[in-house]
PDB file of C-alpha atoms in Angstrom:
ATOM      1  CA  MET A   1    -237.966  45.266-173.897  1.00 54.00           C
ATOM      2  CA  GLU A   2    -242.091  46.608-173.499  1.00 57.00           C
ATOM      3  CA  LEU A   3    -244.577  45.096-170.433  1.00 75.00           C
ATOM      4  CA  SER A   4    -247.533  44.406-170.701  1.00 91.00           C
ATOM      5  CA  THR A   5    -250.068  46.269-168.811  1.00 94.00           C
ATOM      6  CA  ARG A   6    -253.861  46.921-168.645  1.00 94.00           C
ATOM      7  CA  LYS A   7    -255.541  49.556-165.675  1.00 95.00           C
ATOM      8  CA  GLU A   8    -259.110  47.845-163.747  1.00 94.00           C
ATOM      9  CA  GLY A   9    -260.045  50.337-161.527  1.00 94.00           C
ATOM     10  CA  LYS A  10    -257.363  52.306-159.791  1.00 95.00           C
ATOM     11  CA  VAL A  11    -254.544  48.437-159.971  1.00 97.00           C
ATOM     12  CA  GLN A  12    -252.270  48.645-163.153  1.00 97.00           C
ATOM     13  CA  ILE A  13    -252.170  44.329-163.906  1.00 97.00           C
ATOM     14  CA  ILE A  14    -248.696  43.631-164.636  1.00 97.00           C
ATOM     15  CA  GLN A  15    -248.145  40.732-166.583  1.00 96.00           C
ATOM     16  CA  LEU A  16    -244.938  39.616-166.206  1.00 95.00           C
ATOM     17  CA  GLU A  17    -243.377  36.855-169.023  1.00 91.00           C
ATOM     18  CA  GLY A  18    -240.648  34.305-169.865  1.00 89.00           C
ATOM     19  CA  ARG A  19    -236.803  33.955-167.466  1.00 89.00           C
ATOM     20  CA  LEU A  20    -236.515  36.661-164.854  1.00 90.00           C
ATOM     21  CA  ASP A  21    -232.947  36.158-165.026  1.00 89.00           C
ATOM     22  CA  VAL A  22    -230.474  39.848-164.223  1.00 88.00           C
ATOM     23  CA  HIS A  23    -231.148  40.653-168.210  1.00 85.00           C
ATOM     24  CA  LEU A  24    -234.952  41.091-167.979  1.00 88.00           C
ATOM     25  CA  SER A  25    -234.859  42.066-164.554  1.00 90.00           C
ATOM     26  CA  LEU A  26    -232.865  45.115-164.660  1.00 88.00           C
ATOM     27  CA  GLU A  27    -235.236  46.795-167.872  1.00 90.00           C
ATOM     28  CA  ILE A  28    -238.799  45.696-166.199  1.00 94.00           C
ATOM     29  CA  GLU A  29    -237.238  47.207-162.869  1.00 93.00           C
ATOM     30  CA  GLN A  30    -236.621  50.393-165.049  1.00 94.00           C
ATOM     31  CA  ALA A  31    -240.350  50.387-166.314  1.00 94.00           C
ATOM     32  CA  VAL A  32    -241.585  50.039-163.241  1.00 96.00           C
ATOM     33  CA  ASN A  33    -240.209  52.778-161.722  1.00 95.00           C
ATOM     34  CA  ASP A  34    -241.828  54.335-164.775  1.00 95.00           C
ATOM     35  CA  LEU A  35    -245.249  53.232-163.893  1.00 96.00           C
ATOM     36  CA  ILE A  36    -245.014  54.591-160.056  1.00 96.00           C
ATOM     37  CA  ASP A  37    -242.940  58.116-161.072  1.00 96.00           C
ATOM     38  CA  LYS A  38    -246.759  58.667-163.163  1.00 95.00           C
ATOM     39  CA  GLY A  39    -248.381  58.481-160.168  1.00 96.00           C
ATOM     40  CA  GLU A  40    -249.706  54.324-160.680  1.00 97.00           C
ATOM     41  CA  LYS A  41    -249.647  53.895-156.833  1.00 96.00           C
ATOM     42  CA  PHE A  42    -251.232  49.806-156.590  1.00 97.00           C
ATOM     43  CA  LEU A  43    -249.593  47.928-158.625  1.00 98.00           C
ATOM     44  CA  LEU A  44    -250.684  44.034-159.606  1.00 98.00           C
ATOM     45  CA  PHE A  45    -247.806  41.969-160.627  1.00 97.00           C
ATOM     46  CA  ASP A  46    -249.377  38.439-162.702  1.00 97.00           C
ATOM     47  CA  LEU A  47    -247.029  36.173-162.770  1.00 96.00           C
ATOM     48  CA  ALA A  48    -248.671  33.062-164.593  1.00 94.00           C
ATOM     49  CA  GLY A  49    -246.783  33.698-167.092  1.00 93.00           C
ATOM     50  CA  VAL A  50    -243.139  33.535-165.418  1.00 93.00           C
ATOM     51  CA  GLN A  51    -240.735  29.970-166.094  1.00 87.00           C
ATOM     52  CA  TYR A  52    -238.342  31.119-163.028  1.00 87.00           C
ATOM     53  CA  LEU A  53    -237.610  33.739-161.022  1.00 91.00           C
ATOM     54  CA  SER A  54    -233.965  34.828-159.462  1.00 92.00           C
ATOM     55  CA  SER A  55    -233.103  37.240-156.598  1.00 91.00           C
ATOM     56  CA  SER A  56    -232.825  39.803-159.820  1.00 90.00           C
ATOM     57  CA  GLY A  57    -236.466  38.935-159.905  1.00 92.00           C
ATOM     58  CA  LEU A  58    -237.070  39.711-156.498  1.00 93.00           C
ATOM     59  CA  ARG A  59    -234.756  42.595-156.422  1.00 91.00           C
ATOM     60  CA  ILE A  60    -238.165  43.507-158.757  1.00 94.00           C
ATOM     61  CA  PHE A  61    -240.745  43.370-156.140  1.00 95.00           C
ATOM     62  CA  ILE A  62    -238.987  44.019-153.109  1.00 93.00           C
ATOM     63  CA  ALA A  63    -237.798  47.668-154.994  1.00 93.00           C
ATOM     64  CA  ALA A  64    -240.946  48.578-156.107  1.00 95.00           C
ATOM     65  CA  MET A  65    -242.940  47.899-152.334  1.00 94.00           C
ATOM     66  CA  ARG A  66    -240.247  50.104-151.011  1.00 91.00           C
ATOM     67  CA  ARG A  67    -240.983  52.521-153.201  1.00 94.00           C
ATOM     68  CA  LEU A  68    -245.193  52.499-153.200  1.00 95.00           C
ATOM     69  CA  LYS A  69    -244.586  52.228-149.099  1.00 91.00           C
ATOM     70  CA  GLY A  70    -243.493  56.102-149.501  1.00 89.00           C
ATOM     71  CA  VAL A  71    -246.393  57.203-151.606  1.00 93.00           C
ATOM     72  CA  ASP A  72    -249.138  55.083-149.294  1.00 93.00           C
ATOM     73  CA  GLY A  73    -249.639  52.667-152.546  1.00 95.00           C
ATOM     74  CA  SER A  74    -249.634  48.545-152.427  1.00 95.00           C
ATOM     75  CA  LEU A  75    -248.404  45.893-154.222  1.00 96.00           C
ATOM     76  CA  LYS A  76    -249.793  42.346-154.620  1.00 97.00           C
ATOM     77  CA  LEU A  77    -248.542  39.075-156.546  1.00 97.00           C
ATOM     78  CA  ALA A  78    -250.672  36.587-158.692  1.00 97.00           C
ATOM     79  CA  ASN A  79    -250.885  33.441-160.649  1.00 97.00           C
ATOM     80  CA  MET A  80    -247.525  32.101-159.336  1.00 95.00           C
ATOM     81  CA  SER A  81    -246.193  28.973-159.689  1.00 93.00           C
ATOM     82  CA  GLU A  82    -245.110  26.050-157.446  1.00 91.00           C
ATOM     83  CA  SER A  83    -241.264  26.507-158.321  1.00 89.00           C
ATOM     84  CA  VAL A  84    -241.277  30.276-158.356  1.00 93.00           C
ATOM     85  CA  LYS A  85    -243.496  30.081-155.124  1.00 93.00           C
ATOM     86  CA  LYS A  86    -240.489  27.818-153.791  1.00 91.00           C
ATOM     87  CA  ILE A  87    -237.723  30.429-154.440  1.00 92.00           C
ATOM     88  CA  PHE A  88    -239.651  33.314-152.436  1.00 92.00           C
ATOM     89  CA  LYS A  89    -240.067  30.437-149.622  1.00 91.00           C
ATOM     90  CA  VAL A  90    -235.727  29.576-150.048  1.00 89.00           C
ATOM     91  CA  VAL A  91    -235.547  33.256-149.173  1.00 88.00           C
ATOM     92  CA  GLU A  92    -237.950  33.697-146.162  1.00 86.00           C
ATOM     93  CA  LEU A  93    -239.377  36.281-148.596  1.00 88.00           C
ATOM     94  CA  ILE A  94    -243.335  34.699-149.365  1.00 90.00           C
ATOM     95  CA  ASP A  95    -245.037  36.831-146.069  1.00 89.00           C
ATOM     96  CA  LEU A  96    -243.887  39.813-146.497  1.00 89.00           C
ATOM     97  CA  PHE A  97    -245.552  39.943-150.063  1.00 94.00           C
ATOM     98  CA  GLU A  98    -249.126  39.572-150.951  1.00 96.00           C
ATOM     99  CA  ILE A  99    -250.413  36.499-152.886  1.00 96.00           C
ATOM    100  CA  TYR A 100    -253.400  35.686-154.072  1.00 97.00           C
ATOM    101  CA  PRO A 101    -254.037  32.608-156.705  1.00 97.00           C
ATOM    102  CA  SER A 102    -255.851  34.538-159.148  1.00 97.00           C
ATOM    103  CA  VAL A 103    -255.783  37.678-160.730  1.00 96.00           C
ATOM    104  CA  GLU A 104    -259.232  38.486-159.696  1.00 96.00           C
ATOM    105  CA  GLU A 105    -258.976  37.898-156.690  1.00 96.00           C
ATOM    106  CA  ALA A 106    -256.413  40.369-156.084  1.00 96.00           C
ATOM    107  CA  THR A 107    -258.040  43.323-157.819  1.00 96.00           C
ATOM    108  CA  THR A 108    -261.116  42.519-155.632  1.00 95.00           C
ATOM    109  CA  ALA A 109    -258.587  42.715-152.202  1.00 95.00           C
ATOM    110  CA  PHE A 110    -257.402  45.691-153.589  1.00 93.00           C
ATOM    111  CA  GLY A 111    -261.258  47.483-152.892  1.00 86.00           C
ATOM    112  CA  SER A 112    -262.169  50.529-154.979  1.00 60.00           C
TER     113      SER A 112
ATOM    114  CA  MET B   1    -212.575   7.720-171.223  1.00 52.00           C
ATOM    115  CA  GLU B   2    -214.876  10.010-170.569  1.00 57.00           C
ATOM    116  CA  ASP B   3    -218.077  10.560-171.862  1.00 62.00           C
ATOM    117  CA  LYS B   4    -218.054  13.581-173.777  1.00 67.00           C
ATOM    118  CA  SER B   5    -222.104  13.959-174.859  1.00 76.00           C
ATOM    119  CA  ASN B   6    -222.354  14.205-170.650  1.00 94.00           C
ATOM    120  CA  ILE B   7    -220.265  17.511-170.944  1.00 96.00           C
ATOM    121  CA  LEU B   8    -221.573  21.427-171.838  1.00 97.00           C
ATOM    122  CA  THR B   9    -218.616  24.008-171.766  1.00 97.00           C
ATOM    123  CA  LEU B  10    -218.692  27.510-172.513  1.00 98.00           C
ATOM    124  CA  ASP B  11    -216.383  30.599-172.598  1.00 97.00           C
ATOM    125  CA  ILE B  12    -218.732  33.918-172.253  1.00 97.00           C
ATOM    126  CA  THR B  13    -217.608  37.583-171.541  1.00 97.00           C
ATOM    127  CA  SER B  14    -219.003  38.885-168.435  1.00 96.00           C
ATOM    128  CA  LYS B  15    -222.400  40.387-169.621  1.00 93.00           C
ATOM    129  CA  THR B  16    -225.906  40.378-169.016  1.00 89.00           C
ATOM    130  CA  GLU B  17    -227.029  38.547-171.430  1.00 91.00           C
ATOM    131  CA  SER B  18    -224.537  36.011-170.752  1.00 94.00           C
ATOM    132  CA  VAL B  19    -227.147  34.974-168.332  1.00 92.00           C
ATOM    133  CA  THR B  20    -230.033  34.454-170.844  1.00 91.00           C
ATOM    134  CA  HIS B  21    -227.519  32.058-173.297  1.00 94.00           C
ATOM    135  CA  VAL B  22    -226.104  30.098-170.494  1.00 96.00           C
ATOM    136  CA  VAL B  23    -229.780  29.270-168.188  1.00 95.00           C
ATOM    137  CA  GLN B  24    -230.742  28.636-172.547  1.00 95.00           C
ATOM    138  CA  SER B  25    -227.708  25.910-172.738  1.00 97.00           C
ATOM    139  CA  LEU B  26    -228.112  24.403-170.292  1.00 97.00           C
ATOM    140  CA  GLU B  27    -231.762  23.529-169.681  1.00 96.00           C
ATOM    141  CA  ASN B  28    -231.593  22.094-173.806  1.00 96.00           C
ATOM    142  CA  PHE B  29    -228.006  20.133-172.640  1.00 97.00           C
ATOM    143  CA  CYS B  30    -230.822  18.878-169.815  1.00 97.00           C
ATOM    144  CA  LEU B  31    -233.083  18.354-171.880  1.00 96.00           C
ATOM    145  CA  ASP B  32    -231.476  16.063-174.001  1.00 95.00           C
ATOM    146  CA  LEU B  33    -230.003  13.896-171.408  1.00 95.00           C
ATOM    147  CA  LYS B  34    -233.628  13.689-169.459  1.00 95.00           C
ATOM    148  CA  ILE B  35    -233.238  15.284-166.183  1.00 96.00           C
ATOM    149  CA  ASP B  36    -236.695  15.155-164.463  1.00 94.00           C
ATOM    150  CA  GLN B  37    -237.536  18.943-164.596  1.00 91.00           C
ATOM    151  CA  LYS B  38    -237.454  19.759-161.258  1.00 89.00           C
ATOM    152  CA  VAL B  39    -233.906  19.576-161.151  1.00 94.00           C
ATOM    153  CA  ILE B  40    -233.608  21.263-164.136  1.00 95.00           C
ATOM    154  CA  ASP B  41    -235.194  24.550-162.278  1.00 91.00           C
ATOM    155  CA  THR B  42    -232.777  24.067-159.662  1.00 93.00           C
ATOM    156  CA  LEU B  43    -229.575  23.934-161.716  1.00 96.00           C
ATOM    157  CA  LEU B  44    -231.041  26.758-163.773  1.00 95.00           C
ATOM    158  CA  ILE B  45    -231.562  29.149-161.009  1.00 94.00           C
ATOM    159  CA  ALA B  46    -228.320  28.412-159.227  1.00 95.00           C
ATOM    160  CA  THR B  47    -226.237  28.696-163.522  1.00 96.00           C
ATOM    161  CA  ASP B  48    -228.274  31.984-163.143  1.00 94.00           C
ATOM    162  CA  GLU B  49    -227.188  33.626-159.617  1.00 93.00           C
ATOM    163  CA  ALA B  50    -223.954  32.106-159.978  1.00 94.00           C
ATOM    164  CA  ILE B  51    -223.140  34.149-163.376  1.00 95.00           C
ATOM    165  CA  THR B  52    -224.954  37.039-161.941  1.00 92.00           C
ATOM    166  CA  ASN B  53    -222.557  37.513-158.992  1.00 91.00           C
ATOM    167  CA  ILE B  54    -219.802  37.061-161.146  1.00 93.00           C
ATOM    168  CA  VAL B  55    -221.134  40.100-163.805  1.00 92.00           C
ATOM    169  CA  LEU B  56    -221.992  41.857-161.309  1.00 89.00           C
ATOM    170  CA  HIS B  57    -219.200  41.826-158.118  1.00 89.00           C
ATOM    171  CA  ALA B  58    -216.487  39.612-159.515  1.00 92.00           C
ATOM    172  CA  TYR B  59    -216.256  41.781-162.563  1.00 94.00           C
ATOM    173  CA  ASP B  60    -218.021  45.001-161.137  1.00 91.00           C
ATOM    174  CA  GLY B  61    -220.042  45.213-164.197  1.00 86.00           C
ATOM    175  CA  ARG B  62    -217.632  44.912-166.525  1.00 92.00           C
ATOM    176  CA  ASN B  63    -218.310  43.162-169.895  1.00 93.00           C
ATOM    177  CA  ASP B  64    -215.003  41.954-171.115  1.00 96.00           C
ATOM    178  CA  GLY B  65    -214.046  39.850-168.297  1.00 97.00           C
ATOM    179  CA  LYS B  66    -213.874  35.928-169.517  1.00 97.00           C
ATOM    180  CA  ILE B  67    -215.356  33.675-167.610  1.00 97.00           C
ATOM    181  CA  HIS B  68    -216.100  29.812-168.405  1.00 98.00           C
ATOM    182  CA  VAL B  69    -218.460  27.281-167.782  1.00 98.00           C
ATOM    183  CA  SER B  70    -219.071  23.509-167.539  1.00 98.00           C
ATOM    184  CA  PHE B  71    -221.606  21.640-166.649  1.00 98.00           C
ATOM    185  CA  GLN B  72    -221.117  17.894-166.517  1.00 97.00           C
ATOM    186  CA  LYS B  73    -223.664  15.088-165.876  1.00 96.00           C
ATOM    187  CA  ASP B  74    -222.300  11.926-164.123  1.00 94.00           C
ATOM    188  CA  GLU B  75    -224.365   8.972-162.528  1.00 91.00           C
ATOM    189  CA  LYS B  76    -225.529  10.087-158.988  1.00 94.00           C
ATOM    190  CA  GLU B  77    -224.013  14.089-159.721  1.00 96.00           C
ATOM    191  CA  PHE B  78    -224.352  16.908-161.819  1.00 97.00           C
ATOM    192  CA  ILE B  79    -221.370  18.752-161.349  1.00 97.00           C
ATOM    193  CA  ILE B  80    -221.687  22.921-162.440  1.00 98.00           C
ATOM    194  CA  GLN B  81    -218.223  24.561-162.380  1.00 98.00           C
ATOM    195  CA  PHE B  82    -217.453  28.480-163.193  1.00 97.00           C
ATOM    196  CA  THR B  83    -213.617  30.038-163.621  1.00 97.00           C
ATOM    197  CA  ASP B  84    -213.498  33.415-163.742  1.00 96.00           C
ATOM    198  CA  PHE B  85    -210.365  36.366-163.424  1.00 96.00           C
ATOM    199  CA  GLY B  86    -212.835  39.251-161.433  1.00 95.00           C
ATOM    200  CA  LYS B  87    -212.203  40.284-157.844  1.00 91.00           C
ATOM    201  CA  SER B  88    -211.400  37.139-155.293  1.00 86.00           C
ATOM    202  CA  PHE B  89    -214.258  36.037-153.966  1.00 73.00           C
ATOM    203  CA  LYS B  90    -214.811  33.697-150.802  1.00 67.00           C
ATOM    204  CA  PRO B  91    -217.281  33.792-148.453  1.00 67.00           C
ATOM    205  CA  LEU B  92    -216.683  32.910-144.918  1.00 58.00           C
ATOM    206  CA  LYS B  93    -220.125  31.959-144.142  1.00 59.00           C
ATOM    207  CA  ILE B  94    -223.815  32.377-145.891  1.00 57.00           C
ATOM    208  CA  LYS B  95    -226.098  33.687-144.236  1.00 59.00           C
ATOM    209  CA  LYS B  96    -229.111  32.201-144.525  1.00 56.00           C
ATOM    210  CA  LYS B  97    -231.704  34.266-142.214  1.00 52.00           C
ATOM    211  CA  THR B  98    -232.905  36.754-144.274  1.00 48.00           C
ATOM    212  CA  ARG B  99    -236.013  37.460-142.557  1.00 49.00           C
ATOM    213  CA  LEU B 100    -236.612  41.197-141.981  1.00 48.00           C
ATOM    214  CA  TYR B 101    -240.583  42.727-141.209  1.00 48.00           C
ATOM    215  CA  LYS B 102    -239.763  46.318-142.096  1.00 54.00           C
ATOM    216  CA  VAL B 103    -239.930  46.804-145.643  1.00 56.00           C
ATOM    217  CA  ASP B 104    -238.226  49.952-145.577  1.00 56.00           C
ATOM    218  CA  ARG B 105    -234.620  48.540-143.942  1.00 57.00           C
ATOM    219  CA  LEU B 106    -235.096  44.993-146.345  1.00 61.00           C
ATOM    220  CA  ARG B 107    -232.849  44.356-148.212  1.00 64.00           C
ATOM    221  CA  ILE B 108    -232.563  44.903-152.078  1.00 61.00           C
ATOM    222  CA  GLY B 109    -229.987  42.358-153.045  1.00 65.00           C
ATOM    223  CA  GLY B 110    -227.601  39.562-151.854  1.00 75.00           C
ATOM    224  CA  TYR B 111    -229.856  36.502-152.098  1.00 87.00           C
ATOM    225  CA  GLY B 112    -228.121  34.975-154.768  1.00 89.00           C
ATOM    226  CA  LEU B 113    -225.754  32.968-152.207  1.00 88.00           C
ATOM    227  CA  VAL B 114    -228.436  32.372-149.819  1.00 89.00           C
ATOM    228  CA  LEU B 115    -230.457  31.032-152.936  1.00 92.00           C
ATOM    229  CA  MET B 116    -226.829  28.567-154.309  1.00 93.00           C
ATOM    230  CA  ASP B 117    -226.749  27.085-151.015  1.00 90.00           C
ATOM    231  CA  THR B 118    -230.284  25.974-150.217  1.00 91.00           C
ATOM    232  CA  LEU B 119    -230.914  24.675-153.797  1.00 93.00           C
ATOM    233  CA  MET B 120    -227.374  22.942-154.638  1.00 95.00           C
ATOM    234  CA  ASP B 121    -225.816  20.266-152.296  1.00 96.00           C
ATOM    235  CA  GLU B 122    -222.504  21.027-152.419  1.00 95.00           C
ATOM    236  CA  LEU B 123    -221.369  24.933-153.286  1.00 93.00           C
ATOM    237  CA  LYS B 124    -216.884  25.030-153.074  1.00 92.00           C
ATOM    238  CA  PHE B 125    -215.316  28.474-153.874  1.00 91.00           C
ATOM    239  CA  LYS B 126    -211.339  28.539-154.406  1.00 91.00           C
ATOM    240  CA  TYR B 127    -209.172  30.938-155.831  1.00 90.00           C
ATOM    241  CA  ASP B 128    -205.793  30.165-157.379  1.00 91.00           C
ATOM    242  CA  LYS B 129    -203.638  32.643-156.565  1.00 90.00           C
ATOM    243  CA  THR B 130    -201.228  31.839-159.162  1.00 93.00           C
ATOM    244  CA  ASN B 131    -203.384  32.479-161.998  1.00 92.00           C
ATOM    245  CA  LYS B 132    -205.028  35.395-159.865  1.00 92.00           C
ATOM    246  CA  ALA B 133    -208.686  32.813-160.762  1.00 95.00           C
ATOM    247  CA  ASN B 134    -212.237  32.100-159.083  1.00 94.00           C
ATOM    248  CA  THR B 135    -213.840  29.218-159.219  1.00 95.00           C
ATOM    249  CA  LEU B 136    -216.757  27.862-157.945  1.00 95.00           C
ATOM    250  CA  ARG B 137    -217.995  24.129-157.791  1.00 96.00           C
ATOM    251  CA  MET B 138    -221.345  23.748-157.838  1.00 96.00           C
ATOM    252  CA  ILE B 139    -222.833  19.479-157.643  1.00 97.00           C
ATOM    253  CA  LYS B 140    -226.484  18.387-156.800  1.00 97.00           C
ATOM    254  CA  TYR B 141    -227.175  15.052-156.112  1.00 96.00           C
ATOM    255  CA  LEU B 142    -229.685  12.357-158.737  1.00 95.00           C
ATOM    256  CA  GLN B 143    -230.175  10.335-156.986  1.00 77.00           C
TER     257      GLN B 143
END
């Protein structure tokens, strides 16, 4: 699987699509780990194309956040649908993440 | 006589790819039955979590374990049942509160059961000692 990514300043924008089930999530988690290994510290996940998110998908963000904390990096989420937001709420992780309505707003929030 | 058009059964093996296959089949089945999209989303997530648990935990990642899946829509409820022959599992109590604000202490997994329990209206685990079979039955009320 290839992640759709682009860089805006210091921010690595990662566009996710489809159903983040266990199969896809394991591949994405590895790809995100590779980005962090290459020195990317500021990750922005664009979730506009995510149809649904399982707990395997949640793991991508929790694992990335833990790794980024260790290198003074950070992670933000943008374009989350109501059904995806519901999953974060059910497991009470909604307050843990910085969530923005658009990629532009999230990118700005990273600062220069 | 039972209306077979309201029943879908699948026999799969314990591969992570099976999750994608079953979820896609379930969505098509629900769309044919004109089930509300919000209910479909709930059923897809609960099904995803259940099969993921079987693949990763009951069968410990083995990819040749057998899983029987059935979906049934009745007038008032949607019934999902999984049978596997892996390690027995019966949670005593599903821990609802998961909140932990320290990122480095935040658990990375274990949210699947919470999601299944919250999104579905009934959840029943059963272990059949004679056949060494685990059965999980989940029900979503439609009215």
